[in-house]
Amino acid sequence: MFGKLSVAVLGLMCSSAYAESIDQPALKAGDNWVYTVTVETGQQGFSRKEELVTVERVDSNDVLISTRQNGSNQPPIEAMMGRDWSRSRDINGKQEVVNRPFEFPLVQDKKWTVDYTEQHPNRLHTSETFHNDYVVTGWEDIQVPAGTFRAMKIEAQGQWTAVVAPTALVGAQALATPGAVTTVAQAQHTASRTASGSLYKAFWYVPAEKRFVKSIEEYYSSKGIRSERYTMELNSAKVS
C-alpha cells in the first residue's frame, strides 16, 4: 500500500513540476548553442548548415549575441536581442519588437500578439504588415540531434499583407520599312494592389537549455502554397 501511495505521490509531483510556469532564463556570457539550420525555398530550394550562437555580453535589458557558421574562421554576425529572446529593429524610424517567441513567465494557454506595419520596406512594396498570435500549448517530448527533451511548446498562427507598388514597364520595338527603321516606344502600367498570405511558427523551449531546442517558421503565399520554411534543431549546448 505504501509503495503504491509513494508512486502516486511521485507522479503528482512530476505532473506539478511540468505544470509550473517557466521564468525568463538567466543568460550568461559564454552560453552557446550549436544548431542545424535548414532552409527550404519553394519546391526545390534547399540548404543546410551548422550555426554557433553565443552570448557575448549581458546587460540589464539586452544581450549581445554572435552567430557564425560552426567551424568557420569568418567574423561572426553580432546583434542585440532582448533577454527574453525577443528581437527589435527600426520600423518607420522607431525601434519595435518584430519577433517575440517567448513571453515569460511561460505557462500553458498563455497568449500574446506581435504585429507591426512597415512603410516602404523595399522597392516592390509600399508597405508590409505582419500579425502573429502566439499561444503556449503545453509540455511535449521532442527529439533532436542533441537528444530527447521534455519541452514547453509555443505555436503562432499569423498573416502577412503587402501593398504592391504600382509599376511602369517601358519597352521599345524597331519596325523596319523600305529605306527606314522606326522605333516605337510602348508603356505598360500596373496599378497598386494588395497581396496577403499566412504564416506558422513553433518553438520547443527547454528551461535547462535556456533556449529552444527546435524551431520551425513557415510562410505561405496568397494561394496557400508554402514559399519558405526555416528549421533549427539543437546539436549541442554549453550553458552555465
C-alpha positions as CSV (number, residue, x, y, z in Angstrom):
1,M,0.0,0.0,0.0
2,F,2.8,2.4,0.9
3,G,4.6,1.6,-2.3
4,K,1.5,2.4,-4.4
5,L,0.9,5.6,-2.5
6,S,4.5,6.7,-3.0
7,V,4.3,6.1,-6.7
8,A,1.1,8.1,-6.9
9,V,2.6,11.0,-4.9
10,L,5.7,10.9,-7.1
11,G,3.5,11.1,-10.2
12,L,1.6,14.1,-8.9
13,M,4.9,15.8,-8.1
14,C,6.2,15.3,-11.6
15,S,3.0,16.5,-13.1
16,S,3.1,19.5,-10.9
17,A,6.6,20.3,-11.8
18,Y,5.8,20.2,-15.5
19,A,2.7,22.4,-14.9
20,E,4.7,25.2,-13.2
21,S,5.4,28.4,-15.1
22,I,8.8,29.0,-16.7
23,D,10.7,32.1,-15.8
24,Q,13.0,34.2,-18.1
25,P,16.4,32.5,-18.4
26,A,19.4,33.8,-16.5
27,L,21.7,34.2,-19.6
28,K,25.4,34.5,-19.0
29,A,28.4,35.4,-21.3
30,G,29.8,32.3,-22.8
31,D,26.5,30.4,-23.0
32,N,26.3,28.9,-26.5
33,W,24.3,26.6,-28.7
34,V,25.0,24.8,-32.0
35,Y,22.1,24.3,-34.3
36,T,21.5,22.6,-37.6
37,V,19.7,25.2,-39.7
38,T,17.7,24.0,-42.7
39,V,16.2,26.5,-45.2
40,E,13.7,25.3,-47.8
41,T,12.6,27.8,-50.5
42,G,9.8,27.0,-52.9
43,Q,9.7,23.4,-54.1
44,Q,13.4,23.0,-54.9
45,G,15.5,25.5,-53.0
46,F,17.3,23.7,-50.1
47,S,20.3,24.4,-47.9
48,R,21.7,23.2,-44.6
49,K,24.4,24.4,-42.3
50,E,25.5,24.4,-38.7
51,E,25.4,27.7,-36.7
52,L,27.1,28.5,-33.4
53,V,25.1,31.0,-31.3
54,T,27.0,32.6,-28.4
55,V,26.1,35.1,-25.7
56,E,28.8,37.7,-25.8
57,R,27.5,40.2,-23.2
58,V,24.5,40.5,-20.9
59,D,23.1,44.0,-20.0
60,S,20.2,44.9,-17.7
61,N,17.7,44.6,-20.6
62,D,19.5,43.2,-23.6
63,V,22.1,40.6,-24.6
64,L,24.7,40.7,-27.4
65,I,24.5,37.6,-29.5
66,S,27.0,36.4,-32.1
67,T,26.2,34.0,-34.8
68,R,28.7,32.3,-37.1
69,Q,28.8,29.1,-39.2
70,N,30.2,26.4,-37.0
71,G,33.9,25.9,-37.6
72,S,34.3,29.0,-39.8
73,N,37.1,31.5,-39.4
74,Q,34.9,34.3,-40.7
75,P,33.9,37.1,-38.3
76,P,30.5,36.4,-36.6
77,I,27.4,38.5,-37.1
78,E,26.6,40.3,-33.8
79,A,23.1,41.5,-32.9
80,M,21.4,42.9,-29.8
81,M,18.4,40.9,-28.5
82,G,16.1,41.1,-25.5
83,R,16.9,38.9,-22.5
84,D,13.6,37.1,-23.3
85,W,15.0,36.3,-26.8
86,S,12.8,39.0,-28.5
87,R,14.2,40.9,-31.5
88,S,13.6,44.6,-32.3
89,R,14.6,46.7,-35.3
90,D,13.8,50.1,-36.8
91,I,10.3,50.3,-38.1
92,N,9.4,53.7,-39.7
93,G,12.1,55.4,-37.6
94,K,11.2,53.7,-34.3
95,Q,12.5,50.6,-32.6
96,E,9.7,48.0,-32.4
97,V,9.6,44.3,-31.5
98,V,9.3,42.2,-34.6
99,N,9.7,38.8,-33.1
100,R,8.8,37.5,-29.6
101,P,8.7,33.7,-29.5
102,F,8.5,33.7,-25.7
103,E,6.7,35.9,-23.2
104,F,7.9,35.0,-19.7
105,P,6.8,33.5,-17.5
106,L,5.6,30.8,-19.8
107,V,2.5,28.9,-18.6
108,Q,0.1,26.7,-20.5
109,D,-2.6,28.5,-22.5
110,K,-0.8,31.9,-22.2
111,K,-1.4,34.1,-25.3
112,W,0.3,37.2,-26.8
113,T,0.4,39.1,-30.0
114,V,3.1,40.7,-32.1
115,D,2.2,42.8,-35.1
116,Y,3.7,45.7,-37.0
117,T,3.4,47.6,-40.3
118,E,6.5,48.9,-42.1
119,Q,6.3,51.6,-44.8
120,H,8.4,51.2,-47.9
121,P,10.3,48.1,-46.8
122,N,11.7,47.6,-50.3
123,R,11.2,49.0,-53.8
124,L,8.5,46.5,-54.7
125,H,6.2,47.1,-51.7
126,T,4.6,50.3,-50.4
127,S,4.0,48.7,-47.0
128,E,4.1,45.3,-45.3
129,T,2.1,44.2,-42.3
130,F,2.8,41.1,-40.1
131,H,0.4,39.8,-37.5
132,N,1.3,36.9,-35.1
133,D,-0.9,35.3,-32.5
134,Y,1.2,33.1,-30.0
135,V,-0.1,30.5,-27.6
136,V,1.7,28.2,-25.1
137,T,0.2,24.8,-26.0
138,G,1.9,22.8,-23.2
139,W,4.6,20.2,-22.5
140,E,5.7,17.9,-25.2
141,D,8.5,15.4,-25.8
142,I,10.8,16.3,-28.7
143,Q,13.8,14.6,-30.3
144,V,16.6,16.5,-31.9
145,P,20.3,15.6,-32.6
146,A,21.2,16.8,-29.1
147,G,18.8,14.2,-27.5
148,T,15.3,13.8,-26.3
149,F,13.8,16.6,-24.2
150,R,10.7,17.5,-22.3
151,A,9.9,20.9,-23.8
152,M,7.2,23.6,-23.5
153,K,5.8,24.1,-27.0
154,I,4.7,27.5,-28.3
155,E,2.8,27.9,-31.5
156,A,2.0,31.0,-33.6
157,Q,-0.5,31.5,-36.4
158,G,-0.3,34.7,-38.4
159,Q,-0.9,36.6,-41.6
160,W,1.1,38.9,-43.8
161,T,-0.2,41.6,-46.0
162,A,1.8,43.6,-48.6
163,V,0.7,46.6,-50.7
164,V,2.5,46.1,-54.0
165,A,3.7,49.4,-55.5
166,P,2.5,50.4,-59.0
167,T,4.9,49.8,-61.8
168,A,5.5,51.2,-65.3
169,L,7.2,49.0,-67.8
170,V,8.6,50.8,-70.8
171,G,9.9,48.9,-73.9
172,A,10.9,49.7,-77.4
173,Q,10.4,47.8,-80.7
174,A,12.2,48.5,-84.0
175,L,10.0,48.4,-87.2
176,A,11.8,48.1,-90.5
177,T,10.3,49.6,-93.6
178,P,11.9,50.1,-97.0
179,G,14.6,52.7,-96.6
180,A,13.9,53.4,-92.9
181,V,13.9,51.9,-89.4
182,T,11.3,53.3,-87.0
183,T,11.4,52.8,-83.2
184,V,8.1,52.5,-81.4
185,A,8.0,53.0,-77.6
186,Q,5.5,51.1,-75.6
187,A,4.5,51.7,-71.9
188,Q,2.6,49.3,-69.7
189,H,1.3,50.5,-66.2
190,T,0.4,48.2,-63.4
191,A,-1.8,49.6,-60.6
192,S,-1.1,49.2,-56.9
193,R,-2.7,46.1,-55.4
194,T,-2.8,44.2,-52.1
195,A,-1.5,40.7,-51.6
196,S,-1.7,38.5,-48.4
197,G,-0.8,35.1,-47.1
198,S,-0.3,33.2,-43.8
199,L,2.5,32.0,-41.6
200,Y,3.1,29.4,-38.9
201,K,5.7,29.1,-36.2
202,A,6.5,26.6,-33.5
203,F,9.1,26.6,-30.7
204,W,10.1,23.9,-28.2
205,Y,11.6,25.6,-25.2
206,V,13.7,23.7,-22.6
207,P,14.4,25.6,-19.3
208,A,17.6,23.8,-18.6
209,E,19.0,24.8,-22.1
210,K,17.8,28.4,-21.7
211,R,16.6,28.4,-25.3
212,F,14.6,26.4,-27.8
213,V,15.8,23.0,-28.9
214,K,13.8,23.2,-32.1
215,S,12.0,25.9,-34.1
216,I,10.0,25.9,-37.3
217,E,8.9,29.0,-39.3
218,E,6.8,28.7,-42.4
219,Y,5.5,31.3,-44.8
220,Y,2.6,30.8,-47.3
221,S,1.7,32.7,-50.5
222,S,-1.6,34.3,-51.3
223,K,-2.5,31.0,-53.0
224,G,-1.8,29.0,-49.8
225,I,1.4,27.5,-51.2
226,R,4.4,27.3,-48.8
227,S,7.1,29.6,-50.1
228,E,9.7,29.3,-47.3
229,R,10.4,27.0,-44.3
230,Y,13.2,27.6,-41.7
231,T,14.0,24.8,-39.3
232,M,16.6,24.9,-36.4
233,E,17.5,21.8,-34.3
234,L,19.9,21.7,-31.4
235,N,23.1,19.7,-31.8
236,S,24.8,20.7,-28.6
237,A,24.8,23.4,-25.9
238,K,27.1,24.7,-23.2
239,V,25.2,26.8,-20.6
240,S,26.2,27.7,-17.0
